[in-house]
PDB file of C-alpha atoms in Angstrom:
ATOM      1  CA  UNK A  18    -142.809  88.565-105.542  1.00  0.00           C
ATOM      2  CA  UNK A  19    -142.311  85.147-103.068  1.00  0.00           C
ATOM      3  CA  UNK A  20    -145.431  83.618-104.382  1.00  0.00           C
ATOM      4  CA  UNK A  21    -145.248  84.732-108.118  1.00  0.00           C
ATOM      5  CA  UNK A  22    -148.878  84.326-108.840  1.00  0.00           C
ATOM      6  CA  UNK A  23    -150.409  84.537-112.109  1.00  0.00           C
ATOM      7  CA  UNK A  24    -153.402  86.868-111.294  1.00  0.00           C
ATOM      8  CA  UNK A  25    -153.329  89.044-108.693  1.00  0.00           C
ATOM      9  CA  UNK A  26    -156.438  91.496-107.559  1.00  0.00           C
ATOM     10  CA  UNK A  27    -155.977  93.957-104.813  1.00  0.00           C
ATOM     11  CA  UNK A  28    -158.589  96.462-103.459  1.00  0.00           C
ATOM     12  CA  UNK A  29    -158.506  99.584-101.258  1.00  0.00           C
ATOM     13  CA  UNK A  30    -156.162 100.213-103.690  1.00  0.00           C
ATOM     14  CA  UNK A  31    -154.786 104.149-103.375  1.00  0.00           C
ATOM     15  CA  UNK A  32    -152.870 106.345-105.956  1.00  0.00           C
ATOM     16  CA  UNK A  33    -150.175 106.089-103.326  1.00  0.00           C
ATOM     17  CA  UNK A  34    -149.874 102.497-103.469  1.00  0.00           C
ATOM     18  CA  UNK A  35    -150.221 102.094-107.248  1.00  0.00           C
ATOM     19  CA  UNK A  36    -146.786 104.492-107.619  1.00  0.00           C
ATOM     20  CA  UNK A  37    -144.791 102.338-104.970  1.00  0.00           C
ATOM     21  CA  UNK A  38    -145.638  98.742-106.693  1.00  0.00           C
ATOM     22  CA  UNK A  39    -144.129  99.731-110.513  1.00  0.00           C
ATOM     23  CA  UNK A  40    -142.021  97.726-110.201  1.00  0.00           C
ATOM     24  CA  UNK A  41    -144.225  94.616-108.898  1.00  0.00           C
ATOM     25  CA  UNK A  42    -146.665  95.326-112.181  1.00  0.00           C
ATOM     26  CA  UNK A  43    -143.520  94.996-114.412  1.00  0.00           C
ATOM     27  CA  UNK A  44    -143.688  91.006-114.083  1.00  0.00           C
ATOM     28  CA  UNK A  45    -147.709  91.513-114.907  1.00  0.00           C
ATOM     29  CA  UNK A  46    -148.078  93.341-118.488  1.00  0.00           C
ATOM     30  CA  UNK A  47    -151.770  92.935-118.380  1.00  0.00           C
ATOM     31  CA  UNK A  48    -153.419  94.980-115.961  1.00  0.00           C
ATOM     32  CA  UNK A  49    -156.641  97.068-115.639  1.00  0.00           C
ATOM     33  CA  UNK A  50    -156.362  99.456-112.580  1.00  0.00           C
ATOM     34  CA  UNK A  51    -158.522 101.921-110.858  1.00  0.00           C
ATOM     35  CA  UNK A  52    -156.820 103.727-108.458  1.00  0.00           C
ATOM     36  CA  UNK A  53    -159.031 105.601-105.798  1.00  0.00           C
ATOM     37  CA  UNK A  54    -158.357 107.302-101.814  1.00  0.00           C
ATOM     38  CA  UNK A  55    -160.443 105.824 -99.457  1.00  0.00           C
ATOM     39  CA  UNK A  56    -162.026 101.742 -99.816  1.00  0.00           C
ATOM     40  CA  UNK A  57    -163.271 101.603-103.892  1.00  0.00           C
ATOM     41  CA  UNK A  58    -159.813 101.593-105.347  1.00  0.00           C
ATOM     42  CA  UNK A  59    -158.386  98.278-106.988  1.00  0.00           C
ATOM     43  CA  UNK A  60    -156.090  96.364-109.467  1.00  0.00           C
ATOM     44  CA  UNK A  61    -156.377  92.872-111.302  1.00  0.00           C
ATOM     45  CA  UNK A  62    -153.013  92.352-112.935  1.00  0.00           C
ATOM     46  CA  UNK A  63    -152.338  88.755-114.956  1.00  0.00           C
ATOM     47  CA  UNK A  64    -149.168  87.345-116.510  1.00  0.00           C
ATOM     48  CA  UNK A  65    -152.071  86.194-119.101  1.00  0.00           C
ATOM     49  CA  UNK A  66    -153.645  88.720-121.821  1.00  0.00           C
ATOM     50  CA  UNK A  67    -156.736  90.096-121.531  1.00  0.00           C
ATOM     51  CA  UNK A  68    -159.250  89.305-124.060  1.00  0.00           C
ATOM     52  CA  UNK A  69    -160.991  92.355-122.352  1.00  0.00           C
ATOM     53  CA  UNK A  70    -161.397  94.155-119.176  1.00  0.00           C
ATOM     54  CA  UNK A  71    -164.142  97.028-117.306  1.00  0.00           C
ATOM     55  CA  UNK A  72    -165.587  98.282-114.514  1.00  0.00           C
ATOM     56  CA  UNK A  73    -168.526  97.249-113.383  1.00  0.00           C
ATOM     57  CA  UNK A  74    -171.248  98.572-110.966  1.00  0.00           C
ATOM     58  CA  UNK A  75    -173.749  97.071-108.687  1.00  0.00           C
ATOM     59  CA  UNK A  76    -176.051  97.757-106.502  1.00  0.00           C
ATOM     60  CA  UNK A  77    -177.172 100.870-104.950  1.00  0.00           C
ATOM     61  CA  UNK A  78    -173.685 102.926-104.032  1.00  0.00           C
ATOM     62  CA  UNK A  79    -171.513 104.224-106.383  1.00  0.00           C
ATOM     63  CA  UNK A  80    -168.782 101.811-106.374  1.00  0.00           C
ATOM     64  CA  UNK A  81    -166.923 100.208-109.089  1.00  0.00           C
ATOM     65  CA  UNK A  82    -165.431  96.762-109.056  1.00  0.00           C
ATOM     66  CA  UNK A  83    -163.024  95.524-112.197  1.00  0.00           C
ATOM     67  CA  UNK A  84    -163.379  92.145-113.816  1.00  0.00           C
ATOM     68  CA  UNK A  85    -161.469  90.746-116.893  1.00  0.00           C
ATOM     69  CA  UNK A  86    -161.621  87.810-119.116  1.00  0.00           C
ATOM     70  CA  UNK A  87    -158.467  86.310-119.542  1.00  0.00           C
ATOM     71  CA  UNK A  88    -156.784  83.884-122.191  1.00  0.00           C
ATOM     72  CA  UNK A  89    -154.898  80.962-120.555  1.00  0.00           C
ATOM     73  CA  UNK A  90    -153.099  78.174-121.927  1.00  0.00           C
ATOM     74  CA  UNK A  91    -156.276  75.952-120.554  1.00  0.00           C
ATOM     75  CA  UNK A  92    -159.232  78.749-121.743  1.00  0.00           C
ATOM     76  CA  UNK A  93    -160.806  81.281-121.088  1.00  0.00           C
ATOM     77  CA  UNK A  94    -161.241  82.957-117.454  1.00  0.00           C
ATOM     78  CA  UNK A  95    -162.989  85.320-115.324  1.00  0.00           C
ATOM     79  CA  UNK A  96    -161.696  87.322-112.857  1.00  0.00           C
ATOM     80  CA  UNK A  97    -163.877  89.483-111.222  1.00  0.00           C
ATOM     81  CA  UNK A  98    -162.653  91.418-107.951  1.00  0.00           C
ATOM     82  CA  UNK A  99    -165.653  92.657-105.753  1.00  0.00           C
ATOM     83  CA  UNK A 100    -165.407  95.044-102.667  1.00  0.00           C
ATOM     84  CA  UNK A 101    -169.769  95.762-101.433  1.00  0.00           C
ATOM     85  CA  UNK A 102    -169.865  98.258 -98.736  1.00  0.00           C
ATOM     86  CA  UNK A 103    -169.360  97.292 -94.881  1.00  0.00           C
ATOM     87  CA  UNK A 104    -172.184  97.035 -92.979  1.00  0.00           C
ATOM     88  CA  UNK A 105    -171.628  99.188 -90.048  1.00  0.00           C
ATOM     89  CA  UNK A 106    -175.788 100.096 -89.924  1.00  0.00           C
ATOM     90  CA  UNK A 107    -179.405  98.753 -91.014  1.00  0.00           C
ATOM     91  CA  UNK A 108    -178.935 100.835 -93.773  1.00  0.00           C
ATOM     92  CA  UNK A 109    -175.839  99.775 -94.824  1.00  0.00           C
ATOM     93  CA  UNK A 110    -176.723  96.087 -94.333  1.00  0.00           C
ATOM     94  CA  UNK A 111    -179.345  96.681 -96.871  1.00  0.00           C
ATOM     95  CA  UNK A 112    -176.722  98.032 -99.038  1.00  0.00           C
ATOM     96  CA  UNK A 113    -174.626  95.377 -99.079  1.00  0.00           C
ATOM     97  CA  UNK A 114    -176.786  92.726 -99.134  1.00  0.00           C
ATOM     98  CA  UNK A 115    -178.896  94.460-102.543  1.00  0.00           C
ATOM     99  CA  UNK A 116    -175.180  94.505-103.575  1.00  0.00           C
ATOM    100  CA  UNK A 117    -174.582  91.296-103.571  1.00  0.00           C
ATOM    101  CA  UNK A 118    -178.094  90.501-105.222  1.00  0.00           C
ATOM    102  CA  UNK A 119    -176.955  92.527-108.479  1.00  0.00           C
ATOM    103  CA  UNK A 120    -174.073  90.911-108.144  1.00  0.00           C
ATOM    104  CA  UNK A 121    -175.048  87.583-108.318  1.00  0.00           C
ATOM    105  CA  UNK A 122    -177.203  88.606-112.223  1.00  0.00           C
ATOM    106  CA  UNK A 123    -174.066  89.344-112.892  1.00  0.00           C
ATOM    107  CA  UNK A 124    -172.289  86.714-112.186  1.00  0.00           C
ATOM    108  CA  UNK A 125    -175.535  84.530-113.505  1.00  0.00           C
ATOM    109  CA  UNK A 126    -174.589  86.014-117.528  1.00  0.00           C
ATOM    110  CA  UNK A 127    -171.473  85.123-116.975  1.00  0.00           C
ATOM    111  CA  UNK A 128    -172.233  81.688-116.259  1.00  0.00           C
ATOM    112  CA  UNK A 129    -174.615  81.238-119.108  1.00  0.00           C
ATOM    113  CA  UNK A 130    -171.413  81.494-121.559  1.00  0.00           C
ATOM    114  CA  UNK A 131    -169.871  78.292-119.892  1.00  0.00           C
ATOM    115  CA  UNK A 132    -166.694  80.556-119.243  1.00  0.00           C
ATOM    116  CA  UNK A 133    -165.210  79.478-115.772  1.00  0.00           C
ATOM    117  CA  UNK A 134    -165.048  81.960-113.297  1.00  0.00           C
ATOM    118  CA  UNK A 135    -162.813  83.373-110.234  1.00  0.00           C
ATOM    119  CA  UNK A 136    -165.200  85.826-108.215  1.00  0.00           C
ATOM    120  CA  UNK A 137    -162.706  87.400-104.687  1.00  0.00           C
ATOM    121  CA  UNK A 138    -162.198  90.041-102.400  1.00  0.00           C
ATOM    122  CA  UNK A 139    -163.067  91.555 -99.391  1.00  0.00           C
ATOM    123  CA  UNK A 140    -167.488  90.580 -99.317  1.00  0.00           C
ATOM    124  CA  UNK A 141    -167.567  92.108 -95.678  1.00  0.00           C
ATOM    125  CA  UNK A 142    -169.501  89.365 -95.057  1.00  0.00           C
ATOM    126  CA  UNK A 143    -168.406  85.637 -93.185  1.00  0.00           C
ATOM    127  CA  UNK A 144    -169.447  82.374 -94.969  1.00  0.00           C
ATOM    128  CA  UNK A 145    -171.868  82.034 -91.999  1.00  0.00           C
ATOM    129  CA  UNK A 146    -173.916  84.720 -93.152  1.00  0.00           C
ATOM    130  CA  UNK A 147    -177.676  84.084 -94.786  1.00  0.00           C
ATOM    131  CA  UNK A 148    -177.078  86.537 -97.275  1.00  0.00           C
ATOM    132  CA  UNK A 149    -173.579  84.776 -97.990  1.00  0.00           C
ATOM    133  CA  UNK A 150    -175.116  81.267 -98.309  1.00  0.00           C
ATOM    134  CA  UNK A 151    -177.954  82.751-100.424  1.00  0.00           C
ATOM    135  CA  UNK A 152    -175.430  84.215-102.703  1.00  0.00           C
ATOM    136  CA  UNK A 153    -173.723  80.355-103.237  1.00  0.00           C
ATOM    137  CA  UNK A 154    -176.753  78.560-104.111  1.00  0.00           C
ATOM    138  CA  UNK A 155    -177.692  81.626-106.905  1.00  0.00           C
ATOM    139  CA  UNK A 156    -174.615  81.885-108.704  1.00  0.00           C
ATOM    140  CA  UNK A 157    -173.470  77.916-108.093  1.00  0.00           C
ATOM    141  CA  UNK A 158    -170.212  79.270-106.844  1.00  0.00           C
ATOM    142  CA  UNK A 159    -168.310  77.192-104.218  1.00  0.00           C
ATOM    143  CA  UNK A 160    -166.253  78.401-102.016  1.00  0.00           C
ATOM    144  CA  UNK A 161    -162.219  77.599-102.152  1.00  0.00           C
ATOM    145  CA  UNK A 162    -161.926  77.600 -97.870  1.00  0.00           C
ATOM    146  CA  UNK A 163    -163.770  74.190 -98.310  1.00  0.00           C
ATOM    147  CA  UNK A 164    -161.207  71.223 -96.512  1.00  0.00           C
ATOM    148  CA  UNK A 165    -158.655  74.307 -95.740  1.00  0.00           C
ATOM    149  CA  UNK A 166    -160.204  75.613 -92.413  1.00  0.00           C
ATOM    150  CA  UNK A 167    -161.540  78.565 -90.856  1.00  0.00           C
ATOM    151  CA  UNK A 168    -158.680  80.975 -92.639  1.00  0.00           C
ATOM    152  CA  UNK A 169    -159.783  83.608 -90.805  1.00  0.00           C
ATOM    153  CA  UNK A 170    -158.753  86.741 -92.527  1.00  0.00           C
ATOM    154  CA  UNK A 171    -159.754  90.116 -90.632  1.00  0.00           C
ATOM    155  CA  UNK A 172    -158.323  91.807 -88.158  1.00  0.00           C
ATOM    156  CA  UNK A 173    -155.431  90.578 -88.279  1.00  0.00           C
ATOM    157  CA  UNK A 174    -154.129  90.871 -85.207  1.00  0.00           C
ATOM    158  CA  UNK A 175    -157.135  88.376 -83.577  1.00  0.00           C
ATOM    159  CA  UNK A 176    -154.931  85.706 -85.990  1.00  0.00           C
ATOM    160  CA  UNK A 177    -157.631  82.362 -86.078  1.00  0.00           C
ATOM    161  CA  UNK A 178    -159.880  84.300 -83.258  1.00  0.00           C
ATOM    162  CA  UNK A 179    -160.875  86.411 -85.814  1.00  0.00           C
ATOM    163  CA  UNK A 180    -163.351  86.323 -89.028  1.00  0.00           C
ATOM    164  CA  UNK A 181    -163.006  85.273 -92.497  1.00  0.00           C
ATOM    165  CA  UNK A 182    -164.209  88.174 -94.591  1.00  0.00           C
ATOM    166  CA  UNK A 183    -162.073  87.575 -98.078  1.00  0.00           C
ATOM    167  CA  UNK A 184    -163.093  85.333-100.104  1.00  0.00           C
ATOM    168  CA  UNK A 185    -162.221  82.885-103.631  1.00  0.00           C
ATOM    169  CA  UNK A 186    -165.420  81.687-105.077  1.00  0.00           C
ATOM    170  CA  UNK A 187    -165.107  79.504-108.217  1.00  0.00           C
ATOM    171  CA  UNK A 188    -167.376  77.294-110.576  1.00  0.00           C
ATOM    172  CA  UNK A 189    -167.440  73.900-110.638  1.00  0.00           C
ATOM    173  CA  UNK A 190    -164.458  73.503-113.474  1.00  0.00           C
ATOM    174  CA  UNK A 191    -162.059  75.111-111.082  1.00  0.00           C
ATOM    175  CA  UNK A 192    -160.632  72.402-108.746  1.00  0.00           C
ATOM    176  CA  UNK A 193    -158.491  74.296-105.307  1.00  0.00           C
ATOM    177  CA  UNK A 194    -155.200  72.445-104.699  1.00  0.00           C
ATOM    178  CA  UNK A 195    -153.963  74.887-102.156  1.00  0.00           C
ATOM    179  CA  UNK A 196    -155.661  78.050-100.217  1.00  0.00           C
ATOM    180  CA  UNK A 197    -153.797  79.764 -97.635  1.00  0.00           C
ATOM    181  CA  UNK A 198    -153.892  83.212 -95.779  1.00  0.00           C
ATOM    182  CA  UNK A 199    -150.421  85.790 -96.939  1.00  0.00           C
ATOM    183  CA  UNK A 200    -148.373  87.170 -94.467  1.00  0.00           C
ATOM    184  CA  UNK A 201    -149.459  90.226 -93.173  1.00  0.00           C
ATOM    185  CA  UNK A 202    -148.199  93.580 -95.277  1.00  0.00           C
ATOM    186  CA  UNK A 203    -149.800  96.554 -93.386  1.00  0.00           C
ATOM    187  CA  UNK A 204    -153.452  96.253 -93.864  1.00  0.00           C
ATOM    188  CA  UNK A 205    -155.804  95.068 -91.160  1.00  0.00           C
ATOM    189  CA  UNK A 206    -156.668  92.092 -93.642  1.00  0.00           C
ATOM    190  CA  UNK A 207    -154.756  89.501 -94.420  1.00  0.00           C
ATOM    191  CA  UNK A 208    -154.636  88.300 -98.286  1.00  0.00           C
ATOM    192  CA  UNK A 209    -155.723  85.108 -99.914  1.00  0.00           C
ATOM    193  CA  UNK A 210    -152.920  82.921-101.934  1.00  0.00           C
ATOM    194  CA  UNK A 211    -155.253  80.538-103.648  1.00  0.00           C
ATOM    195  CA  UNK A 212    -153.947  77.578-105.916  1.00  0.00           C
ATOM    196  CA  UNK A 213    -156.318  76.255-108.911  1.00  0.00           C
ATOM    197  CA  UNK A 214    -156.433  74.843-112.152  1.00  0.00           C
ATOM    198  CA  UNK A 215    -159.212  74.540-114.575  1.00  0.00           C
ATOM    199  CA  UNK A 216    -160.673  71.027-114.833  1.00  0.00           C
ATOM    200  CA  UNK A 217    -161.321  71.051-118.847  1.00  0.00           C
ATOM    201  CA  UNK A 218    -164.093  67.491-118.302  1.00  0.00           C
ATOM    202  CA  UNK A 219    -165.788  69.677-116.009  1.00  0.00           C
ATOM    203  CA  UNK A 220    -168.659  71.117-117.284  1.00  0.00           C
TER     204      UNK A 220
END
């Protein structure tokens, strides 16, 4: 409600929490929601209508992630809100990493339309990463922490000792003007405010 953004996208997003924020999503008629206990659940929610809006799945566990294309008074824009599994194990390394693969075809046919895109969340994996930097040179993505420093988001209670785990990756027609970490709210993340506008010479 302080920063009055025009998109937001939340994940680990509960039943629970979706019933306490009605009143938030009144100021955001355009929303496509998937509620859900545990870490798959999430929201995008835009002051802007949706030309349309799904779930989408990648990779090998059964976990959904929303995106939607929305109208602005600039264009067109995707929003796509991504949450791969943690890697705790090998096995779940492998997980998230073949996640993110998928994910970046994805992103890929999006790109061949020329639509400018918004790709966040929590990637459970630092900018430091192989896999991360593999996944920036595929898709052509940058990433908005560029020129803003470390920002590191999780846990929050390390504060800049810790490691930045969420993410805002746009294409090349979005230029950052601002990118800074919310206060923290509960969670043992701390949430991205990020400040762009589409560049419409860009191409």
């Amino acid at each position: 409600q302080e920063e009055e953004p025009d998109f937001v996208l939340l994940f680990e997003y509960t039943p629970v929490w979706h019933y306490h924020l009605q009143q938030v999503w009144k100021e955001y008629p355009y929303r496509k929601v998937l509620p859900r206990y545990g870490f798959s659940g999430s929201i995008i929610a835009s002051k802007y209508p949706f030309k349309e809006a799904h779930s989408i799945w990648y990779g090998p566990v059964d976990v959904a992630s929303l995106t939607a294309r929305v109208e602005t008074p600039d264009g067109d824009l995707q929003l796509v809100g991504i949450h791969p599994p943690s890697p705790p194990n090998v096995r779940d390394i492998g997980f998230r990493n073949q996640s993110m693969d998928s994910l970046a075809n994805y992103i890929q046919h999006i790109r061949s339309e020329e639509i400018p895109i918004v790709l966040t969340g929590d990637f459970n994996n630092t900018p430091f990463h192989p896999q991360f930097k593999k996944f920036l040179r595929k898709t052509q993505l940058k990433d908005s922490r560029m020129g803003f420093g470390n920002q590191a988001s999780f846990p929050f209670h390390l504060g800049w000792m810790g490691i930045p785990l969420d993410h805002v990756l746009l294409s090349k027609e979005l230029e950052v003007h601002s990118r800074e970490l919310a206060p923290w709210l509960g969670s043992d993340h701390k949430g991205v405010i990020c400040d762009f506008s589409i560049n419409k010479g860009e191409k």
